[in-house]
């Protein structure tokens, strides 16, 4: 009759009711069903009995004069929860409010008066079944806990009915959490599971709860408190009530990260082993605080594309080939690799198309780029896959680290990843070295770029003009326009800082046009009504000269402002002669044909060559101020200045000495017969208005 055969003792039920007739009725009928019965005639007596004896279930009347059923329930629940002692409330049929309250306070179920006996019996049996399951589970759990005490497993126990999960301390340890740091909800667990794997885990749990699997056994990654993912294996079994419904799910959890140390495709170490190795290295070495290492993240470019055209099998073959090439190129036995000056290397597969290399014991900072170069050579050798001849390229992010920096593995990898993404932005086959200030600089640059765009529109750019003096007479022959940026927060930013930025960002066209137009407009104001017109020099950067149709742009601006082309000189640096000579010659000749002068700026610092001076329409040379600075003290500098002057004379080119700062320099240059001078000794760059005022004054001494 009683199905709960495992329990040879009859279940003990306490009936609590102040009405003797109700009490006796229940006791008699339930006793006939084989239950061991006891009674209490009021709330207080019930509490006493529950405290003293052990019952399997309580039938508790709600309305009682001394202490009502709800109060009894609340007090019992302070020491015994629903799974330890089921309590079924007995109430009047229309007392739904108190029933709701009782359920909230921990009643397991209820029956109404007059009691429908078969219903009551069914409810009692259900509760006793659940209780029985809990008891058994608890025993096995204790056995289980015993068996695994000191072992590596963590335990968990999920009460499906109340939705709470008990996680053992060992379980929490595996993910780096202390006793109090972890909740008891299923989501506290699932939230740590790798986003790509959480749905699969939930599905496995659900399937098992629905009885579709004999046991839960699932591997997944979960986030450790230290920010790395660990591989965990979780096993569990559900306990079910008589109806087959799962009431509890409990099991163990093991950290299996170690067993996951190798990539299944290439058989080389995976990310976990790599990180482990790196952690170990940094840890051990950190104590010693010296030595160098390198970490390289290597991304095989276009792998997805190749996989799509050649198929997944070829995709795998590419990965395997790439892996072995990386390893081979780093083999220490081969004599060439001694070049890279590292003691040991680890190559791992880090992600789908990404490998990582760790080189320990590097000789110096240059080792990392040397390794990168070797790896690049290895990867780019032609490779035959699926009958196709391929040439792979790889992008790399490199960290050349020193132990004393005290970084941990996660930081190092993050740095390598940021260098890699920078490299990839430059296009396939590039590599980038991470340095500490890279990020700060990148951010600062980005801000400056935004500011520079605004600067043009907001009129923050201005021109200053530095007079150019005829040395023998001291009169002002012209001036050079120099760009200035009055930044609202940072003050004046020198052109050496923002012109290169403008070039990199393409803003140079806009800025160059503005400079030329502004300078020409200014020149028109100075020249109004004057017979002795001055020359105007404007700097052009290499990129500006390479712009398509630069001749037309210049002429457009001259026409628009009414500037006389014969008064304009364009200053370019020697770097321009590294470019396509025919094209440059075409551009310079077109400008010169209009009467525009062409000056070589900073002469002597770059690729000075006589041949281009002869081949191109150069009208002026500006000797770099580094030679002028030394001219009165250094014989060699003097010789260079002198020979430049002689050569220029013979070619009919006029010379400007830049950066004259002292009266000695001026005197000497006069002796050497330099024609023009420019420098702080005469004037610093000044505003357009100040320059206009100068023109009306008597000449410099
Ligand atoms: P640069 O064309 O060689 O200009 C001469 C630089 O030397 C100017 O610096 C000037 O202020 C400085 N200088 C002049 N005399 C002396 C002196 O006696 N002693 C010293 N120590 N320095 C002197 P600035 O204005 O900072 O310009 C730097 C460079 O920026 C220029 O060199 C030029 O290459 C570039 N630049 C300036 N404005 C423009 C522009 O509008 N467009 C382009 N593309 N480049 C510009
Ligand atoms: Mg210049
Ligand atoms: Mg210069």
XYZ file of C-alpha atoms and ligand atoms in Angstrom:
749
model
C 0.000 0.000 0.000
C 2.672 2.428 0.966
C 4.925 2.967 -2.035
C 7.750 4.458 -0.087
C 9.162 1.050 0.533
C 12.645 2.200 1.364
C 11.410 3.644 4.580
C 10.392 0.803 6.866
C 9.047 3.171 9.486
C 5.536 4.567 9.008
C 5.555 8.296 8.357
C 4.603 10.353 11.408
C 1.929 12.980 10.983
C 0.928 15.622 13.499
C -2.652 16.886 13.237
C -3.155 20.316 14.815
C -6.755 21.419 15.375
C -8.650 22.975 18.283
C -11.802 21.159 17.210
C -11.688 17.659 18.659
C -14.141 16.247 16.128
C -12.132 17.369 13.113
C -8.974 16.082 14.740
C -10.311 12.651 15.474
C -11.826 12.256 12.033
C -8.475 12.903 10.338
C -6.516 10.773 12.756
C -8.753 7.784 12.310
C -8.841 7.862 8.561
C -5.102 8.479 8.133
C -4.204 5.810 10.687
C -6.102 3.397 8.522
C -3.811 4.318 5.652
C -0.818 3.203 7.720
C 0.430 6.551 9.021
C 1.615 7.015 12.584
C -0.569 9.762 14.032
C -0.186 12.343 16.768
C -2.339 15.346 17.696
C -2.141 18.834 19.182
C -5.225 20.768 20.325
C -3.773 24.253 19.877
C -0.934 26.309 18.488
C 1.262 26.331 21.564
C 0.986 22.606 22.041
C 1.873 22.137 18.384
C 5.079 24.170 18.763
C 6.069 22.160 21.799
C 5.497 18.868 20.050
C 7.312 19.880 16.880
C 10.300 20.942 18.968
C 10.377 17.696 20.923
C 9.451 15.042 18.387
C 10.311 14.414 14.828
C 7.423 14.382 12.364
C 7.331 13.805 8.675
C 4.387 16.119 8.079
C 2.093 18.526 9.896
C -1.564 19.177 9.136
C -2.141 22.616 10.580
C -5.488 24.293 11.158
C -5.433 28.016 10.444
C -8.053 29.215 12.901
C -7.172 28.418 16.462
C -7.928 30.509 19.568
C -4.613 30.423 21.419
C -2.072 30.774 18.588
C -3.304 30.742 15.021
C -1.905 28.433 12.339
C -0.021 31.155 10.477
C 1.917 32.100 13.614
C 2.719 28.472 14.294
C 3.894 28.097 10.710
C 6.156 31.147 10.928
C 7.778 29.918 14.086
C 8.362 26.409 12.802
C 9.876 27.737 9.643
C 12.512 29.576 11.620
C 14.177 26.247 12.287
C 12.790 23.821 9.707
C 12.410 24.604 6.047
C 9.936 23.200 3.548
C 12.137 20.317 2.591
C 12.699 19.238 6.171
C 9.159 19.372 7.490
C 6.244 19.697 5.088
C 3.279 21.598 6.506
C -0.161 21.398 4.937
C -2.591 24.077 6.047
C -6.177 23.173 6.784
C -8.596 26.076 6.346
C -12.115 27.157 5.729
C -13.077 27.075 2.080
C -13.409 30.841 1.726
C -10.181 31.765 3.493
C -8.105 32.290 0.341
C -6.306 35.342 1.800
C -4.936 33.423 4.713
C -4.002 30.520 2.451
C -2.010 32.871 0.261
C -0.307 34.290 3.321
C 0.496 30.785 4.585
C 2.019 29.748 1.259
C 4.146 32.894 1.324
C 5.329 32.050 4.793
C 6.413 28.575 3.815
C 3.428 26.251 3.877
C 3.904 23.395 1.430
C 0.259 22.983 0.504
C -3.294 23.346 1.835
C -6.579 21.490 2.053
C -9.996 22.943 2.791
C -12.708 22.005 5.255
C -14.838 19.987 5.136
C -12.018 17.748 4.165
C -12.363 15.858 0.908
C -10.450 12.837 2.030
C -9.039 11.453 -1.258
C -7.715 14.937 -2.133
C -6.155 15.315 1.275
C -4.550 11.929 1.022
C -3.074 12.673 -2.408
C -1.584 15.942 -1.190
C -0.143 14.326 1.879
C 1.483 11.608 -0.192
C 3.012 14.083 -2.614
C 4.605 16.001 0.202
C 5.889 12.838 1.815
C 7.382 11.725 -1.496
C 9.256 14.972 -1.901
C 10.471 14.731 1.648
C 11.684 11.233 1.047
C 13.620 12.263 -2.048
C 15.262 15.084 -0.170
C 16.288 12.781 2.585
C 17.860 10.286 0.228
C 19.609 12.983 -1.654
C 20.977 14.426 1.497
C 22.425 11.090 2.453
C 24.017 10.564 -0.934
C 25.214 14.122 -0.921
C 26.918 13.575 2.364
C 28.464 10.421 1.011
C 29.471 12.263 -2.095
C 30.961 15.129 -0.156
C 32.847 12.670 1.918
C 34.202 10.877 -1.105
C 35.450 14.082 -2.611
C 36.666 15.848 0.441
C 40.108 17.156 -0.418
C 39.643 16.220 -4.061
C 39.543 18.722 -6.865
C 35.808 18.809 -7.362
C 33.417 21.512 -6.406
C 29.881 20.603 -5.487
C 26.618 22.210 -6.377
C 23.082 21.479 -5.428
C 20.180 23.131 -7.121
C 16.801 23.110 -5.429
C 14.467 23.342 -8.409
C 11.460 24.192 -6.268
C 12.848 27.237 -4.574
C 15.302 28.060 -7.352
C 18.371 28.252 -5.129
C 21.711 26.689 -5.761
C 24.186 25.748 -3.117
C 27.775 26.090 -4.338
C 30.494 24.544 -2.224
C 33.510 26.632 -1.310
C 35.689 24.487 -3.550
C 33.319 25.255 -6.417
C 33.762 28.975 -5.754
C 37.533 28.610 -5.361
C 37.763 27.255 -8.886
C 36.532 30.585 -10.193
C 38.383 32.689 -7.669
C 35.488 33.666 -5.423
C 35.421 33.739 -1.652
C 32.651 32.448 0.610
C 30.610 35.616 0.659
C 31.347 36.809 -2.831
C 29.023 34.494 -4.658
C 25.231 34.325 -4.725
C 22.948 31.314 -4.713
C 20.965 31.816 -7.882
C 21.348 29.781 -11.076
C 22.180 33.025 -12.875
C 25.107 33.695 -10.570
C 26.520 30.628 -12.247
C 25.297 31.145 -15.813
C 26.484 34.746 -15.876
C 30.056 33.504 -15.602
C 29.721 31.063 -18.464
C 31.346 32.048 -21.744
C 28.751 33.850 -23.886
C 29.264 31.384 -26.711
C 28.615 28.432 -24.445
C 25.954 29.501 -22.015
C 23.024 28.492 -24.221
C 24.441 25.019 -24.753
C 24.923 24.553 -21.031
C 21.387 25.685 -20.272
C 20.067 23.346 -22.934
C 21.984 20.407 -21.454
C 20.550 21.195 -18.019
C 17.053 21.543 -19.395
C 17.254 18.285 -21.338
C 18.333 16.463 -18.278
C 15.610 18.017 -16.145
C 13.065 16.915 -18.728
C 14.397 13.404 -18.458
C 15.995 13.355 -21.888
C 19.402 12.330 -20.606
C 20.463 9.929 -17.868
C 22.917 12.372 -16.410
C 24.131 15.851 -17.007
C 27.680 15.940 -18.281
C 28.888 19.092 -19.890
C 32.115 20.961 -20.575
C 32.158 24.696 -20.888
C 34.270 27.750 -20.229
C 33.606 30.054 -17.318
C 35.141 33.355 -16.406
C 37.532 33.270 -13.491
C 37.641 36.333 -11.288
C 41.118 37.024 -12.689
C 39.599 37.640 -16.104
C 40.644 34.416 -17.823
C 38.342 31.638 -18.954
C 38.664 28.187 -17.407
C 37.397 24.928 -18.834
C 35.024 23.261 -16.425
C 33.404 19.851 -16.532
C 30.138 19.656 -14.695
C 28.331 16.417 -13.898
C 24.961 16.115 -12.205
C 21.888 13.976 -11.659
C 18.347 15.088 -10.973
C 16.256 13.711 -8.129
C 12.680 13.244 -9.144
C 9.375 13.091 -7.346
C 6.881 10.250 -7.834
C 5.506 12.033 -10.901
C 8.947 12.070 -12.501
C 9.331 15.811 -12.054
C 12.832 16.886 -11.113
C 12.908 18.485 -7.689
C 16.638 18.789 -7.311
C 19.689 18.732 -9.474
C 23.052 18.240 -7.927
C 26.528 17.283 -8.910
C 30.160 18.125 -9.145
C 32.370 20.467 -11.064
C 35.967 19.874 -12.124
C 38.507 22.265 -13.617
C 39.684 20.533 -16.789
C 41.591 23.458 -18.253
C 44.819 21.476 -18.162
C 43.398 18.731 -20.314
C 42.464 21.384 -22.832
C 46.017 22.543 -23.265
C 46.414 21.560 -26.914
C 44.668 22.806 -29.980
C 42.880 19.871 -31.622
C 43.591 21.049 -35.185
C 47.307 21.747 -35.006
C 48.248 19.836 -31.845
C 50.239 22.823 -30.708
C 49.587 24.479 -27.329
C 46.398 26.440 -27.128
C 45.693 29.799 -25.578
C 45.272 28.347 -22.100
C 48.602 26.635 -22.057
C 50.182 29.715 -23.562
C 48.675 31.975 -20.913
C 49.750 29.545 -18.270
C 53.276 29.589 -19.561
C 53.286 33.376 -19.754
C 51.842 33.695 -16.274
C 54.437 31.351 -14.944
C 57.239 33.223 -16.653
C 56.135 36.612 -15.427
C 55.543 35.301 -11.980
C 58.835 33.547 -11.561
C 60.785 36.335 -13.128
C 58.946 39.042 -11.346
C 60.610 37.904 -8.187
C 63.966 38.418 -9.821
C 62.861 41.578 -11.598
C 65.070 41.339 -14.630
C 65.274 39.810 -18.075
C 63.367 40.447 -21.254
C 60.707 38.609 -23.156
C 58.695 39.078 -26.326
C 55.094 38.251 -27.096
C 53.857 38.296 -30.667
C 50.258 37.902 -31.746
C 50.123 36.763 -35.338
C 47.000 37.048 -37.414
C 46.793 35.136 -40.675
C 45.241 37.646 -43.053
C 42.238 36.792 -45.204
C 41.783 33.321 -43.728
C 37.997 33.589 -43.909
C 38.150 34.564 -47.526
C 40.464 31.656 -48.351
C 38.238 29.265 -46.478
C 35.254 30.441 -48.417
C 36.913 29.954 -51.778
C 38.895 26.803 -51.004
C 36.629 25.088 -48.484
C 36.935 24.228 -44.800
C 39.388 21.358 -45.289
C 41.800 23.622 -47.115
C 41.219 26.169 -44.362
C 42.457 23.677 -41.806
C 45.406 22.747 -43.938
C 46.424 26.394 -44.154
C 46.259 26.697 -40.375
C 48.328 23.561 -39.859
C 50.938 24.641 -42.409
C 51.138 28.086 -40.894
C 51.593 26.603 -37.421
C 54.479 24.418 -38.497
C 56.160 27.173 -40.399
C 56.082 29.362 -37.324
C 57.525 26.585 -35.200
C 60.204 25.683 -37.719
C 61.320 29.242 -38.158
C 61.922 29.512 -34.420
C 63.839 26.263 -33.954
C 66.824 27.045 -31.838
C 69.066 24.285 -33.232
C 69.284 25.882 -36.616
C 72.152 28.278 -36.818
C 70.224 31.204 -38.266
C 67.825 31.305 -35.369
C 70.591 32.126 -32.964
C 70.276 35.491 -34.576
C 67.097 36.092 -32.706
C 68.748 35.803 -29.375
C 66.007 34.181 -27.334
C 66.448 31.260 -24.983
C 63.159 29.471 -25.536
C 60.030 29.963 -27.571
C 56.456 28.748 -27.338
C 54.117 28.864 -30.317
C 50.410 28.494 -29.668
C 47.158 28.732 -31.513
C 45.417 31.591 -29.886
C 42.229 31.872 -31.833
C 40.715 30.926 -35.156
C 43.244 32.758 -37.327
C 45.603 33.886 -34.589
C 48.799 32.422 -33.264
C 50.862 33.623 -30.360
C 54.584 33.369 -29.812
C 56.312 33.751 -26.485
C 60.081 34.214 -26.546
C 61.764 33.970 -23.181
C 65.159 35.292 -22.292
C 65.485 37.820 -25.114
C 68.766 39.628 -25.392
C 67.465 43.127 -25.869
C 64.624 45.191 -27.188
C 65.530 44.519 -30.788
C 64.971 40.780 -30.433
C 61.197 41.024 -30.762
C 61.207 42.758 -34.170
C 63.871 40.328 -35.365
C 61.621 37.440 -34.452
C 58.730 39.155 -36.206
C 60.815 39.438 -39.353
C 61.688 35.729 -39.254
C 58.075 34.764 -38.729
C 56.981 36.985 -41.543
C 59.465 35.382 -43.918
C 58.285 31.933 -42.914
C 54.608 32.758 -43.410
C 54.979 34.489 -46.763
C 56.758 31.635 -48.516
C 54.445 30.239 -51.206
C 52.313 27.308 -50.048
C 50.380 24.745 -52.037
C 46.935 24.029 -50.690
C 44.080 22.319 -52.536
C 46.026 22.547 -55.762
C 46.385 26.292 -55.432
C 49.589 28.165 -54.976
C 49.014 30.590 -52.147
C 51.042 33.313 -50.576
C 49.861 34.050 -47.062
C 50.473 37.262 -45.212
C 50.317 37.831 -41.493
C 49.691 40.910 -39.378
C 51.487 41.043 -36.074
C 51.225 42.839 -32.785
C 54.445 42.761 -30.807
C 55.301 43.384 -27.191
C 58.970 43.683 -26.318
C 58.685 43.367 -22.581
C 60.963 43.671 -19.603
C 60.244 41.812 -16.384
C 60.827 44.900 -14.328
C 57.729 46.476 -15.831
C 55.796 44.089 -13.606
C 52.987 43.428 -16.083
C 50.831 40.344 -15.751
C 49.922 37.944 -18.536
C 46.531 39.480 -19.241
C 48.009 42.945 -19.595
C 50.748 41.731 -21.910
C 48.239 39.983 -24.167
C 46.020 43.053 -24.173
C 48.977 45.160 -25.297
C 49.862 42.701 -28.032
C 46.228 42.700 -29.152
C 46.105 46.475 -29.334
C 49.326 46.541 -31.370
C 47.859 43.863 -33.626
C 44.723 45.822 -34.290
C 46.824 48.848 -35.127
C 48.856 46.716 -37.522
C 45.719 45.340 -39.148
C 44.344 48.801 -39.679
C 47.411 49.548 -41.773
C 46.486 46.679 -44.079
C 47.613 43.077 -44.457
C 51.210 42.057 -43.771
C 52.057 44.846 -41.339
C 53.419 44.606 -37.870
C 53.341 47.040 -35.000
C 55.292 47.236 -31.797
C 53.396 48.101 -28.668
C 54.887 50.781 -26.556
C 53.600 52.146 -23.319
C 52.737 55.524 -24.672
C 51.135 54.260 -27.843
C 47.629 54.405 -26.523
C 47.991 57.784 -24.898
C 49.526 59.152 -28.064
C 46.838 57.654 -30.230
C 44.173 59.255 -28.094
C 45.937 62.612 -27.984
C 46.391 62.501 -31.734
C 42.776 61.715 -32.344
C 41.752 64.691 -30.276
C 44.224 66.932 -32.057
C 42.934 65.793 -35.416
C 39.379 66.704 -34.465
C 40.604 70.020 -33.156
C 42.588 70.719 -36.308
C 39.539 70.199 -38.484
C 37.736 72.758 -36.417
C 40.745 75.076 -36.306
C 40.489 75.902 -39.987
C 36.797 76.690 -39.821
C 37.042 78.583 -36.531
C 39.874 80.834 -37.643
C 42.363 79.489 -35.116
C 45.012 79.325 -37.803
C 47.034 82.443 -38.500
C 50.114 83.404 -40.447
C 53.201 85.143 -39.206
C 55.759 86.586 -41.509
C 59.490 86.490 -41.033
C 61.394 89.164 -42.954
C 64.108 88.114 -45.382
C 66.887 90.682 -45.570
C 69.276 91.650 -48.348
C 72.564 91.275 -46.494
C 74.684 93.931 -48.213
C 72.105 96.722 -47.926
C 70.049 95.542 -44.957
C 66.807 96.229 -46.800
C 63.817 93.923 -46.577
C 63.607 91.829 -49.708
C 60.645 89.727 -48.703
C 59.229 87.470 -46.085
C 58.325 83.881 -45.372
C 54.801 83.013 -44.319
C 54.761 80.651 -41.335
C 51.609 79.000 -40.104
C 50.516 79.326 -36.476
C 47.810 77.472 -34.598
C 46.362 79.236 -31.614
C 44.717 76.289 -29.866
C 42.029 77.435 -27.413
C 43.220 75.062 -24.670
C 46.768 74.168 -25.501
C 48.009 77.577 -26.566
C 50.264 77.938 -29.595
C 51.029 74.683 -31.350
C 54.141 74.883 -33.561
C 53.854 73.940 -37.233
C 56.369 71.134 -36.719
C 53.609 69.433 -34.723
C 50.468 70.123 -36.689
C 51.758 70.145 -40.287
C 52.775 66.457 -40.126
C 49.397 65.679 -38.560
C 47.660 67.599 -41.321
C 49.583 65.536 -43.840
C 48.631 62.240 -42.256
C 44.997 63.146 -42.055
C 44.637 64.710 -45.480
C 43.880 68.099 -43.961
C 47.015 69.474 -45.571
C 45.186 70.298 -48.814
C 42.685 72.430 -47.006
C 45.296 74.059 -44.811
C 47.720 74.553 -47.704
C 45.075 76.328 -49.764
C 44.155 78.496 -46.832
C 47.801 79.448 -46.176
C 48.445 80.392 -49.782
C 45.280 82.406 -50.138
C 45.758 84.176 -46.802
C 49.396 84.997 -47.580
C 48.566 86.320 -51.042
C 45.704 88.424 -49.698
C 48.044 89.855 -47.092
C 50.682 90.512 -49.736
C 48.167 92.499 -51.745
C 47.511 94.756 -48.732
C 51.229 95.412 -48.248
C 51.772 96.144 -51.915
C 48.929 98.643 -52.293
C 50.365 101.737 -53.916
C 53.957 100.680 -53.358
C 56.507 100.575 -56.141
C 59.123 98.470 -54.292
C 57.228 95.241 -53.964
C 58.512 92.511 -51.614
C 58.694 88.782 -52.294
C 56.527 86.286 -50.505
C 57.709 82.772 -49.650
C 55.176 80.070 -48.861
C 56.037 76.575 -47.639
C 54.668 73.567 -49.502
C 54.942 70.094 -48.064
C 55.733 67.058 -50.132
C 52.137 65.859 -50.091
C 50.886 69.216 -51.263
C 53.193 69.051 -54.255
C 52.015 65.562 -55.088
C 48.391 66.576 -55.168
C 46.837 66.280 -58.606
C 46.468 69.604 -60.341
C 48.529 71.519 -57.796
C 49.656 73.950 -60.525
C 46.041 74.837 -61.311
C 45.170 75.274 -57.641
C 48.073 77.677 -57.188
C 47.195 79.694 -60.265
C 43.526 79.832 -59.250
C 44.489 81.333 -55.908
C 46.879 83.823 -57.506
C 44.149 84.936 -59.900
C 41.590 85.180 -57.148
C 43.813 87.338 -54.918
C 45.481 89.295 -57.697
C 48.921 88.223 -56.526
C 51.798 88.716 -58.969
C 53.312 85.253 -59.641
C 56.782 86.769 -59.984
C 56.619 87.820 -56.317
C 55.727 84.334 -55.068
C 58.291 81.724 -54.019
C 57.343 78.227 -53.146
C 59.579 76.515 -50.567
C 59.963 72.778 -50.802
C 62.364 70.433 -49.033
C 64.866 68.097 -50.595
C 62.722 65.071 -49.745
C 60.750 65.869 -52.869
C 63.617 64.572 -54.974
C 63.023 61.089 -53.688
C 59.812 61.139 -55.699
C 59.124 60.549 -59.346
C 61.543 63.056 -60.896
C 59.730 63.451 -64.215
C 56.472 64.238 -62.560
C 58.066 66.680 -60.101
C 59.915 68.330 -62.920
C 56.638 68.779 -64.787
C 54.959 70.429 -61.811
C 57.875 72.707 -60.906
C 58.382 73.759 -64.533
C 54.718 74.597 -64.928
C 54.865 76.816 -61.828
C 58.163 78.359 -62.830
C 56.849 79.088 -66.316
C 54.249 81.315 -64.662
C 57.086 83.213 -62.985
C 56.853 81.560 -59.573
C 60.187 81.021 -57.819
C 61.127 77.604 -56.442
C 63.229 77.492 -53.279
C 64.875 74.450 -51.734
C 64.269 74.784 -48.004
C 66.536 73.414 -45.249
C 69.204 72.820 -47.848
C 71.965 70.438 -46.739
C 69.941 68.324 -44.385
C 68.524 65.900 -46.911
C 69.376 64.307 -50.199
C 71.415 67.178 -51.512
C 72.524 66.486 -54.986
C 73.945 68.763 -57.570
C 72.285 66.895 -60.390
C 68.752 67.826 -59.440
C 69.711 71.440 -58.999
C 70.792 71.374 -62.611
C 67.852 69.428 -63.932
C 65.096 71.296 -62.179
C 63.994 74.926 -62.308
C 65.330 75.816 -58.857
C 65.656 79.557 -58.277
C 66.627 79.732 -54.578
C 68.462 77.715 -51.954
C 67.855 78.223 -48.260
C 70.869 76.940 -46.358
C 69.642 75.155 -43.249
C 70.154 76.947 -40.000
C 72.179 74.063 -38.559
C 75.068 75.138 -40.832
C 74.583 78.803 -40.099
C 74.623 78.181 -36.360
C 78.085 76.648 -36.659
C 79.437 78.885 -39.355
C 81.484 81.204 -37.134
C 83.052 78.405 -35.072
C 83.213 75.311 -37.234
C 85.554 75.181 -40.258
C 83.657 72.304 -41.843
C 80.334 74.170 -41.676
C 82.066 77.200 -43.145
C 83.402 75.089 -46.015
C 79.956 73.707 -46.777
C 78.372 77.143 -46.770
C 81.141 78.486 -48.964
C 80.966 75.676 -51.523
C 77.178 75.909 -51.622
C 77.434 79.610 -52.328
C 79.946 79.051 -55.116
C 77.949 76.278 -56.701
C 74.706 78.254 -56.520
C 76.385 81.258 -58.074
C 77.608 79.188 -61.007
C 74.049 77.833 -61.516
C 72.429 81.235 -61.208
C 70.589 80.285 -58.035
C 70.081 82.813 -55.232
C 70.929 81.816 -51.651
C 69.194 82.633 -48.377
C 71.016 81.875 -45.122
C 68.434 80.703 -42.587
C 68.607 81.103 -38.843
C 71.075 83.970 -38.456
C 71.070 84.639 -34.733
C 74.197 86.715 -34.083
C 76.039 89.665 -35.489
C 79.112 87.399 -36.001
C 77.147 85.082 -38.222
C 75.803 88.000 -40.194
C 79.306 89.431 -40.632
C 80.805 86.182 -41.773
C 78.012 85.490 -44.262
C 78.547 88.932 -45.724
C 82.224 88.084 -46.187
C 81.254 84.801 -47.854
C 79.010 86.815 -50.150
C 75.709 85.284 -49.190
C 72.994 87.475 -50.684
C 70.067 87.067 -48.316
C 69.616 86.294 -44.649
C 66.735 85.385 -42.360
C 66.820 84.848 -38.626
C 66.142 86.052 -35.105
C 69.108 88.411 -35.361
C 67.015 90.461 -37.759
C 63.434 89.621 -36.914
C 61.390 86.859 -35.496
C 58.225 85.913 -37.354
C 55.773 88.827 -36.838
C 52.157 89.598 -37.634
C 51.068 90.884 -41.037
C 50.361 94.332 -39.599
C 53.768 94.538 -37.938
C 55.366 93.544 -41.200
C 53.439 96.283 -43.019
C 54.759 98.787 -40.492
C 58.314 97.558 -41.084
C 58.035 98.229 -44.795
C 57.454 101.921 -44.179
C 60.454 102.239 -41.844
C 64.054 102.888 -42.808
C 66.090 99.768 -43.567
C 67.825 97.612 -40.968
C 71.413 98.906 -40.294
P 61.076 76.482 -42.314
O 60.326 76.641 -43.572
O 62.498 76.134 -42.433
O 60.856 77.790 -41.490
C 61.832 78.364 -40.725
C 61.668 77.999 -39.300
O 62.804 78.438 -38.584
C 60.471 78.698 -38.651
O 59.989 77.855 -37.647
C 61.147 79.914 -38.025
O 60.407 80.478 -36.964
C 62.440 79.336 -37.553
N 63.493 80.354 -37.450
C 63.641 81.470 -38.175
N 64.752 82.150 -37.796
C 65.325 81.436 -36.807
C 66.504 81.635 -36.004
O 67.248 82.579 -36.110
N 66.789 80.664 -35.077
C 65.958 79.582 -34.910
N 66.281 78.688 -33.989
N 64.836 79.366 -35.670
C 64.521 80.291 -36.590
P 58.480 77.506 -37.550
O 57.635 78.684 -37.828
O 58.317 76.794 -36.275
O 58.236 76.518 -38.734
C 58.792 75.252 -38.756
C 58.580 74.594 -40.072
O 57.208 74.294 -40.299
C 58.971 75.410 -41.237
O 60.370 75.364 -41.433
C 58.208 74.765 -42.353
O 58.888 73.627 -42.828
C 56.946 74.300 -41.672
N 55.840 75.240 -41.960
C 55.550 76.407 -41.368
N 54.453 76.954 -41.933
C 54.072 76.125 -42.927
C 53.008 76.123 -43.890
O 52.188 77.060 -43.984
N 52.912 75.076 -44.751
C 53.791 74.044 -44.709
N 53.632 73.033 -45.579
N 54.802 73.996 -43.821
C 54.944 75.013 -42.930
Mg 60.456 77.479 -45.095
Mg 63.933 76.160 -43.437
